[in-house]
mmCIF file of C-alpha atoms in Angstrom:
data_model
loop_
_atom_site.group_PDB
_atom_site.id
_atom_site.type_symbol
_atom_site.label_atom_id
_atom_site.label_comp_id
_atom_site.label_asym_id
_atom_site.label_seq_id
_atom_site.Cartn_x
_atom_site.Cartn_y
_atom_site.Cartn_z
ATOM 1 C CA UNK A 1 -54.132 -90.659 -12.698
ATOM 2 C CA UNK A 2 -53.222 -94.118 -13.258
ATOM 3 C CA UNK A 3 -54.519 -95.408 -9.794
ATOM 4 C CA UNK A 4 -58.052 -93.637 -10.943
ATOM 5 C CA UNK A 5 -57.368 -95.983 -14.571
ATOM 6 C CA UNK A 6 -57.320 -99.123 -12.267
ATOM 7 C CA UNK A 7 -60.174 -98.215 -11.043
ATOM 8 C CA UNK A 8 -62.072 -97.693 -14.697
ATOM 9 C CA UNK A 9 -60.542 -100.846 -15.724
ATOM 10 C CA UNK A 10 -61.272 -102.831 -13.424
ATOM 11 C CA UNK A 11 -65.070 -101.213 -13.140
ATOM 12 C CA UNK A 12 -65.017 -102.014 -17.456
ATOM 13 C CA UNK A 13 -63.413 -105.768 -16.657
ATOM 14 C CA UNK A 14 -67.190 -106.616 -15.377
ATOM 15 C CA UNK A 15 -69.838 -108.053 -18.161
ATOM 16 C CA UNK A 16 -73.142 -106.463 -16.673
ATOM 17 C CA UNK A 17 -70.876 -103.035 -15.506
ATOM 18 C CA UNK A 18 -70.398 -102.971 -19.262
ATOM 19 C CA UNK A 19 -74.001 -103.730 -20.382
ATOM 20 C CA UNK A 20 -74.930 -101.267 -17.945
ATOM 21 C CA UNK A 21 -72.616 -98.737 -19.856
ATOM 22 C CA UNK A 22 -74.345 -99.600 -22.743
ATOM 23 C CA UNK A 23 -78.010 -99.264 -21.528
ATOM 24 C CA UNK A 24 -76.800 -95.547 -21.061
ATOM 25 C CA UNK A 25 -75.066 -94.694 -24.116
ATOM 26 C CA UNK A 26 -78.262 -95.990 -25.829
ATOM 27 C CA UNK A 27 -80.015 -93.614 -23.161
ATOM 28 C CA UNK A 28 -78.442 -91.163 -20.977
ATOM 29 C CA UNK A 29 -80.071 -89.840 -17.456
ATOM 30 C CA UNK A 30 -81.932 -93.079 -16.367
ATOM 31 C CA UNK A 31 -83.248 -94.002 -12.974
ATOM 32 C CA UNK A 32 -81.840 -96.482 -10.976
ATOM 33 C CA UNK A 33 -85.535 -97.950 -11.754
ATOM 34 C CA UNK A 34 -85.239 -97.694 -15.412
ATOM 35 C CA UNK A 35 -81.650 -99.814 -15.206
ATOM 36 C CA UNK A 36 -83.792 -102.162 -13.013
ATOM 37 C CA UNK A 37 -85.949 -102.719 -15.332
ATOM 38 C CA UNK A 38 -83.873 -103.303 -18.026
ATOM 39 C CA UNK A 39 -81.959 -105.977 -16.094
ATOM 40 C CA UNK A 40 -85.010 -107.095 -14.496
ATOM 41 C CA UNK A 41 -83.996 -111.005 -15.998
ATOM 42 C CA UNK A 42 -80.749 -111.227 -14.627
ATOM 43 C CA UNK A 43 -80.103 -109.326 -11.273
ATOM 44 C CA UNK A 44 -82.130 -107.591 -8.117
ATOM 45 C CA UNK A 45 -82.509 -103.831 -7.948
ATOM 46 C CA UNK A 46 -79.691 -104.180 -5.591
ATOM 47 C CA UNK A 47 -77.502 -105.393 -7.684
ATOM 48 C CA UNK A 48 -77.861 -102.858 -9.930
ATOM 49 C CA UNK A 49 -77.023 -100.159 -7.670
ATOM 50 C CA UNK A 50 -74.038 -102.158 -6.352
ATOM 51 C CA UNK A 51 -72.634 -101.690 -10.119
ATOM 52 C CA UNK A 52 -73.708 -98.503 -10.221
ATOM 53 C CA UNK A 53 -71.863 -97.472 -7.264
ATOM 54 C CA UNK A 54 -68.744 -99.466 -8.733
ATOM 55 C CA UNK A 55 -69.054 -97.009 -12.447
ATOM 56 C CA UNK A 56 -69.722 -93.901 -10.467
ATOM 57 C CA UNK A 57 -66.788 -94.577 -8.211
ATOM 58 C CA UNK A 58 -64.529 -95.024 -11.302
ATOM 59 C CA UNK A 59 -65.646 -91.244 -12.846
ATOM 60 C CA UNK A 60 -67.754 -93.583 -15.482
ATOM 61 C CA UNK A 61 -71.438 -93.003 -14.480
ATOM 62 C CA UNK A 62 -72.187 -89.323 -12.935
ATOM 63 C CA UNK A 63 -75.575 -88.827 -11.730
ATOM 64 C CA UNK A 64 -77.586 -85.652 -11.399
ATOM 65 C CA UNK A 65 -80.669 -85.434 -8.923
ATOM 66 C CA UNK A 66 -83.588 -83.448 -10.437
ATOM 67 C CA UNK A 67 -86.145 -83.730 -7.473
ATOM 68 C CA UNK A 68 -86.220 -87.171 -5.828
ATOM 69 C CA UNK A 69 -85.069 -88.781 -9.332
ATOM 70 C CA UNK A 70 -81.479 -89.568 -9.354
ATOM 71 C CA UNK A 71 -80.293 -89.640 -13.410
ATOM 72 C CA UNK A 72 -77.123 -91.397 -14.433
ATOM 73 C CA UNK A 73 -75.142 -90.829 -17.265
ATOM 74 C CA UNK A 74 -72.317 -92.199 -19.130
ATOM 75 C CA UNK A 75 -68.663 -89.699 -18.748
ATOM 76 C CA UNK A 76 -67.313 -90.317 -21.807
ATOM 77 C CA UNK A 77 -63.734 -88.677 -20.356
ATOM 78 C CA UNK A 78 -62.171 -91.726 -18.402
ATOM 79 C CA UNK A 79 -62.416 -94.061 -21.798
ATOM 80 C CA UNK A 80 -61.186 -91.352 -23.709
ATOM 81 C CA UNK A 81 -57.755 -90.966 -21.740
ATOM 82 C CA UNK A 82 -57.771 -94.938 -21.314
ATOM 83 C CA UNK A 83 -57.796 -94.340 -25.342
ATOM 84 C CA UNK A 84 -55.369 -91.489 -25.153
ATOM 85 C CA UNK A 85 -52.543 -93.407 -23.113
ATOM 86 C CA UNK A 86 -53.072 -96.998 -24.008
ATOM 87 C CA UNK A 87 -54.887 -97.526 -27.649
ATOM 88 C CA UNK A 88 -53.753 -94.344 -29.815
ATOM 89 C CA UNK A 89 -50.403 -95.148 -29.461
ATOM 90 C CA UNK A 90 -50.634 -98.305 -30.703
ATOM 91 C CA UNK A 91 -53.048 -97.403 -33.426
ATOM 92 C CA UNK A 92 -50.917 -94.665 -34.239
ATOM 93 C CA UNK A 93 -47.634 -97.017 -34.568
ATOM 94 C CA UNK A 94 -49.806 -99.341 -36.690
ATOM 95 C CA UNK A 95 -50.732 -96.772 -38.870
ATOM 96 C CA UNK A 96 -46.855 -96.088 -39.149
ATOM 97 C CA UNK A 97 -46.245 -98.892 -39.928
ATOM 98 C CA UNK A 98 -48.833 -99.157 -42.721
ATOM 99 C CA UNK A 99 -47.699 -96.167 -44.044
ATOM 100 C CA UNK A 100 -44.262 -97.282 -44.209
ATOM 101 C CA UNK A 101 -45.135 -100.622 -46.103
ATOM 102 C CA UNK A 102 -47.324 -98.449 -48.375
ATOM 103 C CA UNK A 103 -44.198 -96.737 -49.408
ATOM 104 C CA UNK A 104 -42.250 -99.216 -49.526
ATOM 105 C CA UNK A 105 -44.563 -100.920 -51.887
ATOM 106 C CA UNK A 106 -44.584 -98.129 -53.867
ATOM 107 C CA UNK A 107 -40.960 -97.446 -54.096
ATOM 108 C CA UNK A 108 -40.602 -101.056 -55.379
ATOM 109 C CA UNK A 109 -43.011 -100.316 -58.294
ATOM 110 C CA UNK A 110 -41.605 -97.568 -59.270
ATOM 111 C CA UNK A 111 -38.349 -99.541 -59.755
ATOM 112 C CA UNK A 112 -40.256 -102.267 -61.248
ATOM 113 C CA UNK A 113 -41.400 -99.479 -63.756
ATOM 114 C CA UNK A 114 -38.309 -98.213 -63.988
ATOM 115 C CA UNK A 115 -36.836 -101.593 -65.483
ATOM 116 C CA UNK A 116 -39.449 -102.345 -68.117
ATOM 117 C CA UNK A 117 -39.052 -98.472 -69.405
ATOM 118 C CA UNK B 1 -79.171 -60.787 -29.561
ATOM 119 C CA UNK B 2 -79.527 -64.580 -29.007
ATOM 120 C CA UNK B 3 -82.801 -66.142 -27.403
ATOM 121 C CA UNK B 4 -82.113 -67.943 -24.136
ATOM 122 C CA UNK B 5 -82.818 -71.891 -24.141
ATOM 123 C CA UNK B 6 -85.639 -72.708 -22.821
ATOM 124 C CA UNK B 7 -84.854 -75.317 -19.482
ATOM 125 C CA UNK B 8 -86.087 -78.377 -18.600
ATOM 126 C CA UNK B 9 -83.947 -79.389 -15.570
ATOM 127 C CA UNK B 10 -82.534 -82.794 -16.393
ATOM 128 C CA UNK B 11 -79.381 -82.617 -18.394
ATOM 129 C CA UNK B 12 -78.965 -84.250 -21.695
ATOM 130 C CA UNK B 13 -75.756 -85.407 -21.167
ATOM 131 C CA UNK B 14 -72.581 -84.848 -18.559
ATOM 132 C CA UNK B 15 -69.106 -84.721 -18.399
ATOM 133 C CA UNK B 16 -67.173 -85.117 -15.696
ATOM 134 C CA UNK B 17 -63.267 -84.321 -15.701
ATOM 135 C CA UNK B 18 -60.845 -84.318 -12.064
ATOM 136 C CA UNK B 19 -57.918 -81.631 -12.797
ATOM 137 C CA UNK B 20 -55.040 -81.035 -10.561
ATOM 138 C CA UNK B 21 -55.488 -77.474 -10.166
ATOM 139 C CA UNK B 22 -57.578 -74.806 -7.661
ATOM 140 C CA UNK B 23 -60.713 -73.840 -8.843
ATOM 141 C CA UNK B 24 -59.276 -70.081 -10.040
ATOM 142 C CA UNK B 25 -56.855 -71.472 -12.601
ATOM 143 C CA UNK B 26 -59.882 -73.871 -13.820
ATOM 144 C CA UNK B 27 -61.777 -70.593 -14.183
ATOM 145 C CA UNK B 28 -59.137 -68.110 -15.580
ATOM 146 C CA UNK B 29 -58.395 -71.128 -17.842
ATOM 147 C CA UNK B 30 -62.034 -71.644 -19.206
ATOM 148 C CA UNK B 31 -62.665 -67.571 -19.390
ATOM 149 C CA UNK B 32 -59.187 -66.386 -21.024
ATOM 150 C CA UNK B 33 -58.631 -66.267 -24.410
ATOM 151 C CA UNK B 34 -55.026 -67.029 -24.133
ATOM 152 C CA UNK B 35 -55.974 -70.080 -21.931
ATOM 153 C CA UNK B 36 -59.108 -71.177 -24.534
ATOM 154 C CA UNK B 37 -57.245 -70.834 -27.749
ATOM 155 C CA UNK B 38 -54.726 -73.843 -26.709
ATOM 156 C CA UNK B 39 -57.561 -76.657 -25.558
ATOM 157 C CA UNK B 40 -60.709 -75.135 -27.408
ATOM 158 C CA UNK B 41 -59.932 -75.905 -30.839
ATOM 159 C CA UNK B 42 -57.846 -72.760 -31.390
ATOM 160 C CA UNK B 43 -61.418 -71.037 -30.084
ATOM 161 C CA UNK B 44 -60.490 -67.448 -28.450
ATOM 162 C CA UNK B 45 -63.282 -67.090 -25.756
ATOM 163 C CA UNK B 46 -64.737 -62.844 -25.905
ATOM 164 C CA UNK B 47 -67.393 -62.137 -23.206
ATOM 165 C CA UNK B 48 -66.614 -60.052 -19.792
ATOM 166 C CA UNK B 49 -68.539 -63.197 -18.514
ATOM 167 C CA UNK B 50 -71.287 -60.959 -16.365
ATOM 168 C CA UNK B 51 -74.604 -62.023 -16.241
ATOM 169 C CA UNK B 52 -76.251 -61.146 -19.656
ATOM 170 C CA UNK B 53 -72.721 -60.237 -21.459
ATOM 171 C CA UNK B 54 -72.845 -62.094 -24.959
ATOM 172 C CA UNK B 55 -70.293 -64.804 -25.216
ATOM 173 C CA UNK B 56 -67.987 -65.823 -28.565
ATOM 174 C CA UNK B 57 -65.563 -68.181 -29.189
ATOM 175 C CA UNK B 58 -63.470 -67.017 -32.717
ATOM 176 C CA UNK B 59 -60.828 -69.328 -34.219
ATOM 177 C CA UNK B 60 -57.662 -67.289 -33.976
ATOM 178 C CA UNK B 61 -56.343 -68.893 -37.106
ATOM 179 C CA UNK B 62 -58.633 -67.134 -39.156
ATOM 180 C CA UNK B 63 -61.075 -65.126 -37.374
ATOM 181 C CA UNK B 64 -64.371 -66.714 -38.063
ATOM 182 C CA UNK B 65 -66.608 -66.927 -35.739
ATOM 183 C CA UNK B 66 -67.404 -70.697 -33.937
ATOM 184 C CA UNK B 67 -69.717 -70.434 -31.243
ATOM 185 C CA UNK B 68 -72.086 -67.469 -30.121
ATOM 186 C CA UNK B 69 -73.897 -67.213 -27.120
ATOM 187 C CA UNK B 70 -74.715 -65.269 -23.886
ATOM 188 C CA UNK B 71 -73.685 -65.480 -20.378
ATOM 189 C CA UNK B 72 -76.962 -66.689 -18.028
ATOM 190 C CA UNK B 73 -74.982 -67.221 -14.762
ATOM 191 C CA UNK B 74 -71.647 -66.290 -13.736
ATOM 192 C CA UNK B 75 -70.537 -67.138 -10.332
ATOM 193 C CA UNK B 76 -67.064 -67.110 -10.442
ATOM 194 C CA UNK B 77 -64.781 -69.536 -10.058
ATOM 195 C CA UNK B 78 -67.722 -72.217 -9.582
ATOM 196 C CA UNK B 79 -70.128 -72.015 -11.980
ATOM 197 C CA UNK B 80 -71.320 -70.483 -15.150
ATOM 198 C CA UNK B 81 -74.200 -71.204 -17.419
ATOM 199 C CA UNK B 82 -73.700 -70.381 -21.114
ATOM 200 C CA UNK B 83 -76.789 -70.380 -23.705
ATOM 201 C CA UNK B 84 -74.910 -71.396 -27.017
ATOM 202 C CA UNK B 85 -75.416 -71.835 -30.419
ATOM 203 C CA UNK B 86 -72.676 -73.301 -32.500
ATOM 204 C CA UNK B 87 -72.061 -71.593 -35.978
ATOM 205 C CA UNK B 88 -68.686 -73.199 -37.314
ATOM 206 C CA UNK B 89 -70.665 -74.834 -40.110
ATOM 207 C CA UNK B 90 -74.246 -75.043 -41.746
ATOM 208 C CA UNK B 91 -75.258 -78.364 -39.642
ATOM 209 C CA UNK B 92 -74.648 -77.055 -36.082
ATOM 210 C CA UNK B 93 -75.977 -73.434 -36.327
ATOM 211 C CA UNK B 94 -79.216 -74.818 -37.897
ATOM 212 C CA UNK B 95 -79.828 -76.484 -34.314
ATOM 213 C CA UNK B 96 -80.941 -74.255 -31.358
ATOM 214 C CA UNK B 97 -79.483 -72.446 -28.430
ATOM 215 C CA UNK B 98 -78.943 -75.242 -26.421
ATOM 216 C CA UNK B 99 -77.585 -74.311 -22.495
ATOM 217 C CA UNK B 100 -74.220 -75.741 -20.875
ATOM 218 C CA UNK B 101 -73.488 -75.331 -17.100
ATOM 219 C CA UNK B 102 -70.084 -75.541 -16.449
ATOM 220 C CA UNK B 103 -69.456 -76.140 -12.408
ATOM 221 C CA UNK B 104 -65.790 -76.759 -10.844
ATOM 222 C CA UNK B 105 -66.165 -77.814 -7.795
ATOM 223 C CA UNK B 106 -62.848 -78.285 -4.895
ATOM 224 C CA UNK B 107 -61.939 -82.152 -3.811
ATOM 225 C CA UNK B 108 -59.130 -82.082 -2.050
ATOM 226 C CA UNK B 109 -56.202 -81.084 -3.389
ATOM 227 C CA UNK B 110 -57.953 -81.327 -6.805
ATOM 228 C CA UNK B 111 -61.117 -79.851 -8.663
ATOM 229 C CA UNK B 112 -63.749 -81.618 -10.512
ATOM 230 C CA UNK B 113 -65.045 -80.142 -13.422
ATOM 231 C CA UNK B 114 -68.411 -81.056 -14.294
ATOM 232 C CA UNK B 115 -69.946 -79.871 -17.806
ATOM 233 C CA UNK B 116 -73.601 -80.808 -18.527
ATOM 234 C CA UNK B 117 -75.811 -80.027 -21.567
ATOM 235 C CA UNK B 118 -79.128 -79.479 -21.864
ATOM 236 C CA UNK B 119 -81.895 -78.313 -24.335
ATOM 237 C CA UNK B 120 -79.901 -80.570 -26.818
ATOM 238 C CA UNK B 121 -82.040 -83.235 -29.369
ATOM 239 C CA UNK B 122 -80.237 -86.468 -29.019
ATOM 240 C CA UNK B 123 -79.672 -87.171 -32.841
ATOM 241 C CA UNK B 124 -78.013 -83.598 -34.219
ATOM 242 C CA UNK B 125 -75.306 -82.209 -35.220
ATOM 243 C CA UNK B 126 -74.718 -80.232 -32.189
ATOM 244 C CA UNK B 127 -75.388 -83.142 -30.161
ATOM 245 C CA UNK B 128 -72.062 -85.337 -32.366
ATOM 246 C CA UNK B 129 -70.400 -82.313 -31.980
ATOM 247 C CA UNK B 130 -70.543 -82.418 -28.003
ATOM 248 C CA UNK B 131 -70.127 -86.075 -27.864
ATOM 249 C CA UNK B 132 -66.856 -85.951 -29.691
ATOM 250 C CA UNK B 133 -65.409 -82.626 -29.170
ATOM 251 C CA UNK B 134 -66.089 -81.707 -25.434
ATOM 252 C CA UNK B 135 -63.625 -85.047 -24.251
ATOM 253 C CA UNK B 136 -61.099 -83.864 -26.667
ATOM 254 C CA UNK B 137 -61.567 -80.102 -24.677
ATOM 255 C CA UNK B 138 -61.580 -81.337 -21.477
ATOM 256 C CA UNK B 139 -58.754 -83.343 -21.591
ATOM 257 C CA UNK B 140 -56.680 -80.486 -23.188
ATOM 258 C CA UNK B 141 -57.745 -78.080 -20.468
ATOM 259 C CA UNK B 142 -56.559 -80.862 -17.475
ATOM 260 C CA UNK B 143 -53.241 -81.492 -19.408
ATOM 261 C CA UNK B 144 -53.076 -77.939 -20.410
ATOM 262 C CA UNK B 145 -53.227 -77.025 -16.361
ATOM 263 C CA UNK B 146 -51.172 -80.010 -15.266
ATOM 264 C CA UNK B 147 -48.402 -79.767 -17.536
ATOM 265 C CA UNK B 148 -48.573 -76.121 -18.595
ATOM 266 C CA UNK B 149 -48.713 -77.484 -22.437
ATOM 267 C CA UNK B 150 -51.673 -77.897 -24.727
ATOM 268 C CA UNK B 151 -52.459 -81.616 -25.897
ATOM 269 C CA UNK B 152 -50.380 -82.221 -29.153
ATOM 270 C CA UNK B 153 -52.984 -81.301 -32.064
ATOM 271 C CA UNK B 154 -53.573 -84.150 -34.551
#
């Protein structure tokens, strides 16, 4: 589990991996062509299949072959248990914490109140 | 009984979950109610899950009915193609059937669980529904068969 989360992060900690990512949330099951296209202005065909092969080996690109098209799509999974074990945690001690301060506040008002009565 | 969806063959969308477990328990755990109700939000799967058999998932908290469909393929414990229509509220069971093949295929010492949708329109409320619920699902089925708990509900 975590070895296969060094893998996602370090296929996430590249720029173009991440714009590829991107291209495919805007528009799953595109061809290796498609994505070659889109990146036409910054890398080779080749190029784009190395970072393909880099997301796909990390669980976040999955491809399905309908004929002699290959399809890719973006697995959602591996960035939600990078958010399981290593953002809601944090969000959720934030949010603690916010909720603590927002009683506090309010307990201090209502002493406030309590003296001008 | 519910129409079947009609096919194209290239999924809408895919997800793609590895699950330290055989293929069986991935099975028994996708197909019994007991199983369901912890990682299926509270869903109780009811279908004999044979080819044709109609398929239901019913919240066990109250008894209403969340997601009706039919069995199109049943191979067990690899694959089995569902045509579903989800009915928990107005939005979703104003969409159509749409199809989901479940495959769980061996690797090892582990199984990879592949779920892909099809005959789904990108922008509706089946299609949100997917994109945020079926992580939440997987996940709670691999910790639910790693761990032998459910994820803690939020």
């Amino acid at each position: 589990m975590s070895a296969h989360l060094d893998e996602v992060f370090q296929a996430l900690a590249d720029p173009t991996r991440r714009g590829i990512l991107d291209r495919l949330f805007s528009k799953e099951g595109q061809t290796v062509n498609d994505l070659a296209a889109a990146f036409a202005d910054d890398m080779t065909r080749y190029g784009v299949m190395k970072h393909l092969g880099v997301l796909e080996n990390a669980g976040l690109v999955v491809t399905r072959r309908v004929g002699r098209e290959k399809h890719h799509y973006l697995n959602p999974v591996p960035i939600k248990q990078i958010h399981d074990r290593w953002i809601g945690k944090y969000a959720e001690r934030r949010a603690e914490t916010l909720v603590t301060l927002k009683r506090r506040i309010e307990e201090m008002s209502n002493v406030g109140a309590g003296r001008r009565d | 009984m519910l129409e079947q969806a009609v096919v194209i063959e290239k999924p809408v969308h895919i997800e793609q979950i590895f699950i330290n477990a055989t293929p069986e328990q991935v099975w028994e755990a996708i197909t019994d109610p007991e199983f369901t109700a912890q990682f299926f939000y509270n869903g109780r799967v009811k279908s004999d899950f044979r080819p044709g058999a109609p398929l239901k998932y019913v919240d066990e908290r109250d008894g209403s009915l969340q997601i009706e469909g039919i069995v199109v393929e049943a191979d067990k414990p690899r694959r089995l193609v569902l045509d579903e229509k989800y009915v928990w509220a107005p939005d979703v069971a104003a969409d159509p059937v749409h199809r989901e093949v479940w495959e769980i295929e061996p690797l090892g010492k582990v199984c990879k669980l592949t779920v892909s949708f099809y005959e789904v329109a990108l922008d509706c409320a089946t299609m949100r529904s997917i994109l945020g619920g079926i992580p939440l699902i997987v996940s709670g089925l691999k910790t639910l068969l790693e761990t032998g708990k459910p994820l803690p509900s939020r």
